[in-house]
């Protein structure tokens, strides 16, 4: 089994009683300082991210094992040594991809697979809209940077595979730590709130249950 090579990247995901509070579906996202895995390939579609034959499972667990399956492994199941995820010098919580990442079918499993593998951020100069939405709904932050800045990220990793990067969700910045070069990225305020608090859409509604109850109660009083 191939997993994230960054041994310092393990995260404990808190589970709590749904009846008493909310279920923490994802890691809370604040600031990440980590290395990155380069994937300098354009037009990566969702069938390449997670092939259709692995979509039978209904739970979100285990998809990371088959992330980029046909690119990572030979037909006999042996790893392809030249694929970035199989190279020991690369690891971390950031996947840096070429332009037009996540095109093709709308399968949400693509975001599941990337998250389950251990990535928390995907960087590209362009994402397919549906993939971008699926990522934000599943605890994965898609960061859009300019083509020029993307090339700087790739260059930094090529120069030093252990180069680190900072992703600051609150300030909405992506920084190349070695040079201090930084770029701002956009994110929907609601999705930003969810990522910061480890919530999916259902968790968010459950978290709002007291306010919803108060609203319903006030409406009932007005009708009396």
mmCIF file of C-alpha atoms in Angstrom:
data_model
loop_
_atom_site.group_PDB
_atom_site.id
_atom_site.type_symbol
_atom_site.label_atom_id
_atom_site.label_comp_id
_atom_site.label_asym_id
_atom_site.label_seq_id
_atom_site.Cartn_x
_atom_site.Cartn_y
_atom_site.Cartn_z
ATOM 1 C CA UNK A 1 0.000 0.000 0.000
ATOM 2 C CA UNK A 2 1.385 3.391 -0.990
ATOM 3 C CA UNK A 3 0.553 6.247 1.290
ATOM 4 C CA UNK A 4 1.678 9.804 1.919
ATOM 5 C CA UNK A 5 5.458 9.722 2.398
ATOM 6 C CA UNK A 6 5.445 12.613 4.866
ATOM 7 C CA UNK A 7 5.569 10.848 8.232
ATOM 8 C CA UNK A 8 4.781 14.090 10.022
ATOM 9 C CA UNK A 9 1.494 14.510 8.189
ATOM 10 C CA UNK A 10 -0.702 12.186 10.211
ATOM 11 C CA UNK A 11 -3.869 13.823 11.523
ATOM 12 C CA UNK A 12 -6.322 12.539 14.072
ATOM 13 C CA UNK A 13 -9.924 13.125 12.968
ATOM 14 C CA UNK A 14 -12.266 13.699 15.875
ATOM 15 C CA UNK A 15 -15.527 11.756 15.947
ATOM 16 C CA UNK A 16 -18.249 12.865 18.307
ATOM 17 C CA UNK A 17 -21.769 11.747 19.125
ATOM 18 C CA UNK A 18 -24.116 13.073 16.441
ATOM 19 C CA UNK A 19 -26.998 13.393 18.898
ATOM 20 C CA UNK A 20 -24.977 15.629 21.222
ATOM 21 C CA UNK A 21 -22.999 17.676 18.745
ATOM 22 C CA UNK A 22 -21.674 17.509 15.206
ATOM 23 C CA UNK A 23 -19.717 14.785 13.459
ATOM 24 C CA UNK A 24 -16.300 16.114 12.462
ATOM 25 C CA UNK A 25 -16.195 14.735 8.945
ATOM 26 C CA UNK A 26 -12.859 16.268 7.965
ATOM 27 C CA UNK A 27 -9.693 17.760 9.380
ATOM 28 C CA UNK A 28 -10.021 21.358 10.491
ATOM 29 C CA UNK A 29 -8.042 23.537 8.122
ATOM 30 C CA UNK A 30 -6.076 26.568 9.304
ATOM 31 C CA UNK A 31 -2.452 26.822 8.196
ATOM 32 C CA UNK A 32 -0.506 24.023 6.544
ATOM 33 C CA UNK A 33 3.283 23.975 6.209
ATOM 34 C CA UNK A 34 4.330 20.981 4.160
ATOM 35 C CA UNK A 35 6.223 19.600 1.224
ATOM 36 C CA UNK A 36 4.456 18.823 -2.051
ATOM 37 C CA UNK A 37 4.140 16.197 -4.756
ATOM 38 C CA UNK A 38 4.473 17.467 -8.336
ATOM 39 C CA UNK A 39 2.228 16.188 -11.121
ATOM 40 C CA UNK A 40 3.153 18.390 -14.108
ATOM 41 C CA UNK A 41 0.517 16.944 -16.409
ATOM 42 C CA UNK A 42 -2.268 18.971 -18.014
ATOM 43 C CA UNK A 43 -5.868 17.896 -18.604
ATOM 44 C CA UNK A 44 -5.971 15.223 -15.904
ATOM 45 C CA UNK A 45 -9.535 13.922 -15.872
ATOM 46 C CA UNK A 46 -11.421 12.192 -13.100
ATOM 47 C CA UNK A 47 -11.126 8.755 -14.731
ATOM 48 C CA UNK A 48 -7.369 9.077 -14.459
ATOM 49 C CA UNK A 49 -7.666 10.245 -10.856
ATOM 50 C CA UNK A 50 -9.846 7.251 -9.886
ATOM 51 C CA UNK A 51 -10.737 4.757 -12.639
ATOM 52 C CA UNK A 52 -14.407 3.832 -13.011
ATOM 53 C CA UNK A 53 -13.869 0.200 -11.993
ATOM 54 C CA UNK A 54 -13.123 1.359 -8.428
ATOM 55 C CA UNK A 55 -16.358 3.292 -7.903
ATOM 56 C CA UNK A 56 -18.456 0.476 -6.458
ATOM 57 C CA UNK A 57 -17.782 1.318 -2.811
ATOM 58 C CA UNK A 58 -20.257 3.696 -1.180
ATOM 59 C CA UNK A 59 -18.088 4.699 1.794
ATOM 60 C CA UNK A 60 -15.415 7.313 1.357
ATOM 61 C CA UNK A 61 -12.658 5.129 2.791
ATOM 62 C CA UNK A 62 -10.030 3.219 0.838
ATOM 63 C CA UNK A 63 -10.128 5.202 -2.393
ATOM 64 C CA UNK A 64 -6.622 6.546 -1.792
ATOM 65 C CA UNK A 65 -5.218 3.084 -2.494
ATOM 66 C CA UNK A 66 -6.352 3.437 -6.099
ATOM 67 C CA UNK A 67 -5.589 7.110 -6.648
ATOM 68 C CA UNK A 68 -4.062 7.400 -10.157
ATOM 69 C CA UNK A 69 -4.195 3.599 -10.226
ATOM 70 C CA UNK A 70 -3.355 3.130 -13.907
ATOM 71 C CA UNK A 71 -0.492 5.617 -13.685
ATOM 72 C CA UNK A 72 0.888 4.353 -10.373
ATOM 73 C CA UNK A 73 0.892 0.610 -11.072
ATOM 74 C CA UNK A 74 1.751 -1.835 -13.822
ATOM 75 C CA UNK A 75 -0.794 -4.466 -14.857
ATOM 76 C CA UNK A 76 0.872 -6.975 -12.532
ATOM 77 C CA UNK A 77 0.298 -4.611 -9.578
ATOM 78 C CA UNK A 78 3.910 -3.535 -9.218
ATOM 79 C CA UNK A 79 4.492 0.214 -8.767
ATOM 80 C CA UNK A 80 5.777 2.288 -11.660
ATOM 81 C CA UNK A 81 9.001 3.773 -10.347
ATOM 82 C CA UNK A 82 8.832 6.881 -12.524
ATOM 83 C CA UNK A 83 5.425 8.054 -11.272
ATOM 84 C CA UNK A 84 5.742 10.953 -8.774
ATOM 85 C CA UNK A 85 3.613 9.355 -6.031
ATOM 86 C CA UNK A 86 5.958 6.355 -6.071
ATOM 87 C CA UNK A 87 9.164 8.378 -5.818
ATOM 88 C CA UNK A 88 10.489 8.381 -2.225
ATOM 89 C CA UNK A 89 11.781 11.948 -2.458
ATOM 90 C CA UNK A 90 8.263 13.320 -2.768
ATOM 91 C CA UNK A 91 5.625 13.550 -0.057
ATOM 92 C CA UNK A 92 3.441 15.983 1.837
ATOM 93 C CA UNK A 93 -0.136 17.216 1.938
ATOM 94 C CA UNK A 94 -0.061 19.265 -1.282
ATOM 95 C CA UNK A 95 -0.559 17.933 -4.803
ATOM 96 C CA UNK A 96 0.680 20.345 -7.468
ATOM 97 C CA UNK A 97 -0.975 19.637 -10.813
ATOM 98 C CA UNK A 98 -0.945 21.001 -14.339
ATOM 99 C CA UNK A 99 -3.642 23.106 -15.975
ATOM 100 C CA UNK A 100 -7.238 21.843 -16.230
ATOM 101 C CA UNK A 101 -7.156 19.357 -13.377
ATOM 102 C CA UNK A 102 -10.291 17.319 -12.619
ATOM 103 C CA UNK A 103 -12.026 17.516 -15.988
ATOM 104 C CA UNK A 104 -14.272 14.772 -17.345
ATOM 105 C CA UNK A 105 -17.064 13.077 -15.411
ATOM 106 C CA UNK A 106 -18.555 14.570 -12.258
ATOM 107 C CA UNK A 107 -17.633 11.645 -9.978
ATOM 108 C CA UNK A 108 -17.187 12.819 -6.409
ATOM 109 C CA UNK A 109 -14.943 9.816 -5.821
ATOM 110 C CA UNK A 110 -12.043 11.745 -7.369
ATOM 111 C CA UNK A 111 -12.012 14.170 -4.442
ATOM 112 C CA UNK A 112 -12.504 11.265 -2.024
ATOM 113 C CA UNK A 113 -9.458 9.478 -3.432
ATOM 114 C CA UNK A 114 -7.188 12.522 -3.214
ATOM 115 C CA UNK A 115 -8.295 13.260 0.353
ATOM 116 C CA UNK A 116 -8.064 9.618 1.435
ATOM 117 C CA UNK A 117 -4.498 9.387 0.121
ATOM 118 C CA UNK A 118 -3.497 12.176 2.482
ATOM 119 C CA UNK A 119 -3.571 15.353 0.407
ATOM 120 C CA UNK A 120 -5.357 18.373 1.843
ATOM 121 C CA UNK A 121 -4.545 20.880 -0.923
ATOM 122 C CA UNK A 122 -4.468 20.633 -4.712
ATOM 123 C CA UNK A 123 -2.818 23.450 -6.636
ATOM 124 C CA UNK A 124 -3.353 24.195 -10.315
ATOM 125 C CA UNK A 125 -3.807 27.134 -12.663
ATOM 126 C CA UNK A 126 -7.293 25.860 -13.552
ATOM 127 C CA UNK A 127 -9.789 23.339 -12.158
ATOM 128 C CA UNK A 128 -12.920 21.913 -13.704
ATOM 129 C CA UNK A 129 -15.844 23.562 -11.905
ATOM 130 C CA UNK A 130 -17.531 20.347 -10.738
ATOM 131 C CA UNK A 131 -14.284 18.906 -9.407
ATOM 132 C CA UNK A 132 -13.582 22.155 -7.588
ATOM 133 C CA UNK A 133 -17.004 22.039 -5.946
ATOM 134 C CA UNK A 134 -16.640 18.379 -5.021
ATOM 135 C CA UNK A 135 -13.272 19.088 -3.442
ATOM 136 C CA UNK A 136 -14.613 21.884 -1.273
ATOM 137 C CA UNK A 137 -17.497 19.638 -0.208
ATOM 138 C CA UNK A 138 -15.076 16.943 0.918
ATOM 139 C CA UNK A 139 -12.431 18.747 2.956
ATOM 140 C CA UNK A 140 -10.018 19.272 0.067
ATOM 141 C CA UNK A 141 -8.835 22.809 -0.743
ATOM 142 C CA UNK A 142 -8.350 23.588 -4.455
ATOM 143 C CA UNK A 143 -5.985 26.542 -4.820
ATOM 144 C CA UNK A 144 -5.966 28.355 -8.144
ATOM 145 C CA UNK A 145 -2.746 30.207 -8.930
ATOM 146 C CA UNK A 146 -1.523 31.989 -12.036
ATOM 147 C CA UNK A 147 0.317 29.902 -14.669
ATOM 148 C CA UNK A 148 3.477 31.841 -13.867
ATOM 149 C CA UNK A 149 3.256 31.118 -10.142
ATOM 150 C CA UNK A 150 2.487 27.461 -10.835
ATOM 151 C CA UNK A 151 5.743 27.211 -12.788
ATOM 152 C CA UNK A 152 7.578 28.723 -9.815
ATOM 153 C CA UNK A 153 6.130 26.040 -7.551
ATOM 154 C CA UNK A 154 7.209 23.268 -9.915
ATOM 155 C CA UNK A 155 10.666 24.845 -10.171
ATOM 156 C CA UNK A 156 10.997 25.025 -6.392
ATOM 157 C CA UNK A 157 10.155 21.319 -6.039
ATOM 158 C CA UNK A 158 12.520 20.370 -8.858
ATOM 159 C CA UNK A 159 15.335 22.317 -7.199
ATOM 160 C CA UNK A 160 14.598 20.776 -3.804
ATOM 161 C CA UNK A 161 12.037 17.962 -3.348
ATOM 162 C CA UNK A 162 11.949 18.866 0.355
ATOM 163 C CA UNK A 163 10.963 22.475 -0.346
ATOM 164 C CA UNK A 164 8.104 23.555 1.892
ATOM 165 C CA UNK A 165 5.017 25.616 1.184
ATOM 166 C CA UNK A 166 2.560 27.410 3.431
ATOM 167 C CA UNK A 167 -1.159 27.466 2.788
ATOM 168 C CA UNK A 168 -2.969 29.963 5.015
ATOM 169 C CA UNK A 169 -6.714 29.590 4.674
ATOM 170 C CA UNK A 170 -7.595 32.555 6.874
ATOM 171 C CA UNK A 171 -5.423 34.931 4.840
ATOM 172 C CA UNK A 172 -6.086 32.996 1.615
ATOM 173 C CA UNK A 173 -2.418 32.867 0.653
ATOM 174 C CA UNK A 174 -0.081 30.268 -0.808
ATOM 175 C CA UNK A 175 3.602 30.871 -0.084
ATOM 176 C CA UNK A 176 6.838 29.354 -1.365
ATOM 177 C CA UNK A 177 8.690 29.339 1.947
ATOM 178 C CA UNK A 178 12.236 29.337 0.524
ATOM 179 C CA UNK A 179 11.729 32.539 -1.464
ATOM 180 C CA UNK A 180 8.882 34.152 0.456
ATOM 181 C CA UNK A 181 6.930 34.581 -2.772
ATOM 182 C CA UNK A 182 3.211 34.484 -2.091
ATOM 183 C CA UNK A 183 -0.037 34.632 -4.000
ATOM 184 C CA UNK A 184 -3.621 35.127 -2.860
ATOM 185 C CA UNK A 185 -6.378 32.707 -3.819
ATOM 186 C CA UNK A 186 -10.154 32.973 -3.844
ATOM 187 C CA UNK A 187 -12.628 30.815 -1.958
ATOM 188 C CA UNK A 188 -16.349 31.006 -1.250
ATOM 189 C CA UNK A 189 -16.853 32.385 2.299
ATOM 190 C CA UNK A 190 -19.248 29.578 3.238
ATOM 191 C CA UNK A 191 -16.844 26.881 2.047
ATOM 192 C CA UNK A 192 -14.029 28.667 3.847
ATOM 193 C CA UNK A 193 -16.029 28.480 7.088
ATOM 194 C CA UNK A 194 -16.695 24.779 6.545
ATOM 195 C CA UNK A 195 -13.041 23.969 5.874
ATOM 196 C CA UNK A 196 -11.871 25.950 8.902
ATOM 197 C CA UNK A 197 -14.270 24.033 11.131
ATOM 198 C CA UNK A 198 -14.028 20.578 9.574
ATOM 199 C CA UNK A 199 -17.656 20.590 8.433
ATOM 200 C CA UNK A 200 -19.486 19.218 5.450
ATOM 201 C CA UNK A 201 -22.899 20.605 4.436
ATOM 202 C CA UNK A 202 -24.796 18.284 6.793
ATOM 203 C CA UNK A 203 -22.488 19.057 9.699
ATOM 204 C CA UNK A 204 -23.015 22.763 9.060
ATOM 205 C CA UNK A 205 -26.794 22.403 9.310
ATOM 206 C CA UNK A 206 -26.492 20.334 12.486
ATOM 207 C CA UNK A 207 -24.165 22.968 13.912
ATOM 208 C CA UNK A 208 -26.901 25.525 13.226
ATOM 209 C CA UNK A 209 -29.659 23.470 14.881
ATOM 210 C CA UNK A 210 -30.056 25.797 17.883
ATOM 211 C CA UNK A 211 -30.439 28.855 15.651
ATOM 212 C CA UNK A 212 -32.864 26.967 13.407
ATOM 213 C CA UNK A 213 -34.927 25.966 16.451
ATOM 214 C CA UNK A 214 -34.978 29.567 17.661
ATOM 215 C CA UNK A 215 -36.105 30.759 14.232
ATOM 216 C CA UNK A 216 -38.894 28.190 14.114
ATOM 217 C CA UNK A 217 -39.980 29.103 17.636
ATOM 218 C CA UNK A 218 -40.103 32.809 16.812
ATOM 219 C CA UNK A 219 -42.210 32.074 13.729
ATOM 220 C CA UNK A 220 -44.621 30.011 15.770
ATOM 221 C CA UNK A 221 -45.021 32.834 18.298
ATOM 222 C CA UNK A 222 -45.783 35.328 15.543
ATOM 223 C CA UNK A 223 -48.653 33.127 14.311
ATOM 224 C CA UNK A 224 -50.267 32.994 17.755
#
